[in-house]
PDB file of C-alpha atoms in Angstrom:
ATOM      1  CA  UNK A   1      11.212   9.249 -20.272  1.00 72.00           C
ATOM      2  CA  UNK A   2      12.141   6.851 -17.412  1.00 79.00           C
ATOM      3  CA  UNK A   3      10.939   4.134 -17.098  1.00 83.00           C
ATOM      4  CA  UNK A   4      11.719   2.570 -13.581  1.00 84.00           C
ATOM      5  CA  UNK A   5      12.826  -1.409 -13.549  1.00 84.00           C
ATOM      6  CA  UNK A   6      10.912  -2.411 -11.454  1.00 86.00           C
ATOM      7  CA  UNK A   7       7.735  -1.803 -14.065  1.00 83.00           C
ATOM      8  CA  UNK A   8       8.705  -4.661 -16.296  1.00 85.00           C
ATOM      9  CA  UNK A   9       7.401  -7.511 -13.936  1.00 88.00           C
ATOM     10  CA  UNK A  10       3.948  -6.343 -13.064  1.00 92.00           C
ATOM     11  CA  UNK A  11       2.766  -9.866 -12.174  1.00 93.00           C
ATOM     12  CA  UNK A  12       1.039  -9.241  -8.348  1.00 94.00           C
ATOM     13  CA  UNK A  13      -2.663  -7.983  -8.864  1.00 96.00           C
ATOM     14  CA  UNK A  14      -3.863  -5.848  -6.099  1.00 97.00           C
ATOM     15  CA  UNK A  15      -7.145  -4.536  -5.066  1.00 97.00           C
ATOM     16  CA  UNK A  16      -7.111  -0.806  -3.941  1.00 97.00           C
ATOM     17  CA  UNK A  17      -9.072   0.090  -0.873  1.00 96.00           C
ATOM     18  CA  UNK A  18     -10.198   3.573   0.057  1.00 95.00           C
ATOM     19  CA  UNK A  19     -11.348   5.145   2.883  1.00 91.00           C
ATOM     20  CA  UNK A  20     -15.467   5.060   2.704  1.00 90.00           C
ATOM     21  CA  UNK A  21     -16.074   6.884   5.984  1.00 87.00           C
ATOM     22  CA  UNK A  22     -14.239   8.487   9.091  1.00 83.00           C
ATOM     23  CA  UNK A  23     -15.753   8.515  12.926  1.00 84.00           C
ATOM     24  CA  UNK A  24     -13.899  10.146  15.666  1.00 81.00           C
ATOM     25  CA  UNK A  25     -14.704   7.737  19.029  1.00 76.00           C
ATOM     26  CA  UNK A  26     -13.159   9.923  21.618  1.00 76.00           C
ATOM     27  CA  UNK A  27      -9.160  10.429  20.626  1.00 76.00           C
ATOM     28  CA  UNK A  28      -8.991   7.936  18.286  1.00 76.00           C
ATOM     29  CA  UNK A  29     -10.148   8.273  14.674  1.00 80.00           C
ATOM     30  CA  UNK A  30     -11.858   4.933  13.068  1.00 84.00           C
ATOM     31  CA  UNK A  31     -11.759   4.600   9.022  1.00 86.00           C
ATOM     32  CA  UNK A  32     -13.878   2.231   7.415  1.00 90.00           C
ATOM     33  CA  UNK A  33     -12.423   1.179   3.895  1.00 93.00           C
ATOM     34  CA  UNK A  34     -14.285   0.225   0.811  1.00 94.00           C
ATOM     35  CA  UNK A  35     -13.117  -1.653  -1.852  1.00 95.00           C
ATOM     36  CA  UNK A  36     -12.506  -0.055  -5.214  1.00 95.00           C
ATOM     37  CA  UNK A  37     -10.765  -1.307  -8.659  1.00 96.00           C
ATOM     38  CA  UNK A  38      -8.283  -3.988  -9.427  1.00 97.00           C
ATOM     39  CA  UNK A  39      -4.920  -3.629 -10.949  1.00 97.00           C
ATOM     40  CA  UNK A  40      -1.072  -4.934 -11.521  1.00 96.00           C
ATOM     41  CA  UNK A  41       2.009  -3.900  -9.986  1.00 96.00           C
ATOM     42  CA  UNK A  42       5.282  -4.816  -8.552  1.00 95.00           C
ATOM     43  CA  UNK A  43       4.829  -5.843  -5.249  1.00 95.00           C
ATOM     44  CA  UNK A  44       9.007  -6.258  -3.264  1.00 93.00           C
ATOM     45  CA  UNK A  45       8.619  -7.765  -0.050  1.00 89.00           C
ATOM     46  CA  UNK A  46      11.544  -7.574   2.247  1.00 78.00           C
ATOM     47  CA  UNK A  47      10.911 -10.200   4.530  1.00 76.00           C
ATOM     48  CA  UNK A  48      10.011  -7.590   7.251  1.00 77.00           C
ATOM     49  CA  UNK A  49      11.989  -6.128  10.151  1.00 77.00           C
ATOM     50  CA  UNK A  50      12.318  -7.370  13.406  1.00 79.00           C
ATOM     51  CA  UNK A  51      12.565  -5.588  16.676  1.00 80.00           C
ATOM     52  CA  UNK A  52      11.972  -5.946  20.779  1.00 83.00           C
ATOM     53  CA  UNK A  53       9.105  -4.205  21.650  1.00 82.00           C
ATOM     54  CA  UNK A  54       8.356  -4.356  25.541  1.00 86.00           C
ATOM     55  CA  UNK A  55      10.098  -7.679  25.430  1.00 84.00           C
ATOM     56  CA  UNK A  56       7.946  -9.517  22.309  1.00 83.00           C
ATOM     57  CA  UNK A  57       9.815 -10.074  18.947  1.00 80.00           C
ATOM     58  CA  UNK A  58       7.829  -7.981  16.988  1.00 79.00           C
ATOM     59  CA  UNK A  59       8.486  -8.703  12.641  1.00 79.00           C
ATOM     60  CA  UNK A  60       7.159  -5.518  10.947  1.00 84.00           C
ATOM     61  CA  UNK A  61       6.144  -6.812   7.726  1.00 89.00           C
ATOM     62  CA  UNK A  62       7.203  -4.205   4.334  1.00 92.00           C
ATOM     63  CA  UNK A  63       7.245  -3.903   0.837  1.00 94.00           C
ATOM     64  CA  UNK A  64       7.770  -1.478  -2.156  1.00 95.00           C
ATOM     65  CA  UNK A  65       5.300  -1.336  -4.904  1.00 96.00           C
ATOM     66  CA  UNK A  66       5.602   0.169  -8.247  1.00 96.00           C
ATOM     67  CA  UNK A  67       2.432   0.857 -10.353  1.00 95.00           C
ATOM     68  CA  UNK A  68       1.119   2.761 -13.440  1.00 95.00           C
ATOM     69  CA  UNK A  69       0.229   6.113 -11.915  1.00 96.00           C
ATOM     70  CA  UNK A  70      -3.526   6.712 -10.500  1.00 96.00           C
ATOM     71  CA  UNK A  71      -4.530   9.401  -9.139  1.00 95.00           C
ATOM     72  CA  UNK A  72      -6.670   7.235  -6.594  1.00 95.00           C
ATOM     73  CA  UNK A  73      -4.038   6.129  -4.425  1.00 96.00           C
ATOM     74  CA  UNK A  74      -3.216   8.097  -1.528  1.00 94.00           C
ATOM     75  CA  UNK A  75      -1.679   8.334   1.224  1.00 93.00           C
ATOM     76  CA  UNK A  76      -4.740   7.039   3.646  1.00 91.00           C
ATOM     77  CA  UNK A  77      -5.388   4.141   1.350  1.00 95.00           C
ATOM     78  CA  UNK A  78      -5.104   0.255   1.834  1.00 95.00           C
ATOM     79  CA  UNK A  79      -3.952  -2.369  -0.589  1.00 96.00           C
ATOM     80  CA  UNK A  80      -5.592  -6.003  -0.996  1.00 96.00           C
ATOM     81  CA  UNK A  81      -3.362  -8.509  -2.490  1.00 95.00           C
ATOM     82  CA  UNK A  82      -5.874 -10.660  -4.164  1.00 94.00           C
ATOM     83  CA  UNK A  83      -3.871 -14.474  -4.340  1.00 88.00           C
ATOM     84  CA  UNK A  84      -3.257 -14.314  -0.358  1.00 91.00           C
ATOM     85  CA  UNK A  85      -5.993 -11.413   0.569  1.00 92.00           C
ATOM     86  CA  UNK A  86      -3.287  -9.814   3.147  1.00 92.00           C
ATOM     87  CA  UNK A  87      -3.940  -6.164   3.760  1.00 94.00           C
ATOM     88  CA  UNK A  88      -1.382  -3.656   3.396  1.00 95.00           C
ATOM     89  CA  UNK A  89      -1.405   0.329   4.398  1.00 94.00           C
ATOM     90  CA  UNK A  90       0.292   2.459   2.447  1.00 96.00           C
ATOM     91  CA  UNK A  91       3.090   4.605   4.234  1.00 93.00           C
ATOM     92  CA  UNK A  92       4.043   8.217   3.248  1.00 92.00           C
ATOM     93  CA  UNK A  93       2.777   9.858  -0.010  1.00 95.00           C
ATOM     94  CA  UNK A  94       3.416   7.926  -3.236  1.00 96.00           C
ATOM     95  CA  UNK A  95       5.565   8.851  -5.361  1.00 95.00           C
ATOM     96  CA  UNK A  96       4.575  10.283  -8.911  1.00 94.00           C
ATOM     97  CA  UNK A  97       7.894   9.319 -10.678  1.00 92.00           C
ATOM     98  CA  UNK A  98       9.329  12.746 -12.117  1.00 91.00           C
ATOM     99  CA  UNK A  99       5.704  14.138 -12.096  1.00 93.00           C
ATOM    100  CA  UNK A 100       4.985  12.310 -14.939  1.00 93.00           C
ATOM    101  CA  UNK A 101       1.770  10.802 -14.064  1.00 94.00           C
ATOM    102  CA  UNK A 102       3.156   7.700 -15.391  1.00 94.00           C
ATOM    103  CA  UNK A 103       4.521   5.608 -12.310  1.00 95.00           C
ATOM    104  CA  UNK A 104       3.968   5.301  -8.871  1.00 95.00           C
ATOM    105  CA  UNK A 105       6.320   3.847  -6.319  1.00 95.00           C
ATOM    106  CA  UNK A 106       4.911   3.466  -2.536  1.00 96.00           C
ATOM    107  CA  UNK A 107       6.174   1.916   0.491  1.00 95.00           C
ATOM    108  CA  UNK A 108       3.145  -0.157   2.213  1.00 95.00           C
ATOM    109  CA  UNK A 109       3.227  -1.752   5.774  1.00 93.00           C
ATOM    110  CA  UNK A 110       0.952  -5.066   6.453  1.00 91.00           C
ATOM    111  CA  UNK A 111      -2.091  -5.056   8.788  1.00 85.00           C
ATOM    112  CA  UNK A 112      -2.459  -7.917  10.241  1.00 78.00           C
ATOM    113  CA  UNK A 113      -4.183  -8.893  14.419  1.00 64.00           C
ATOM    114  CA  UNK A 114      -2.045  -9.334  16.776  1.00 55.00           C
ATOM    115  CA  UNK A 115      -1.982 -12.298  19.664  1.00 50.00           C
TER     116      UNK A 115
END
């Protein structure tokens, strides 16, 4: 069975947040998230990625996080990282490691206001 590397350091605790109810105002669709249970992963940041966008440096924070697998996390969920209480959206499907329903490897994008 693998067993991905990542999964040994599990030290970042991490609040999931799901989606607790949709509105449509117009074209754009609002989500409300709720907060639901608590657990451990591996959270990889990598520093972000910058780019020019209509001439502002824009740094498009990133990270990969493996978990144990739970069915809970989707695609239209949020993360919480509880020591700094940034908000991260998760990007793309997660990945159920060899359909296994062991691990879970996601890529996650921080929310943050802009200026």
């Amino acid at each position: 069975m693998f067993k991905p590397a990542k999964a040994a350091n599990m030290r970042t605790v991490v609040q999931l947040r799901i989606v607790a109810s949709e509105t449509h105002d117009g074209r754009r669709l609002k989500r409300e998230y709720a907060d639901s249970f608590i657990f451990p992963c591996n959270f990889s940041s990598h520093g972000g990625t910058e780019s020019v966008v209509d001439g502002l440096l824009v740094i498009d924070e990133t990270a990969t996080v493996t978990s144990r697998y739970f069915p809970e996390i989707t695609a239209n969920c949020r993360i919480k990282l509880l020591p700094s209480g940034a908000e991260y959206e998760i990007i793309g499907e997660p990945e159920n490691v060899e359909m296994a329903n062991m691990w879970l490897i996601f890529k996650v994008r921080r929310i943050k206001g802009g200026a």
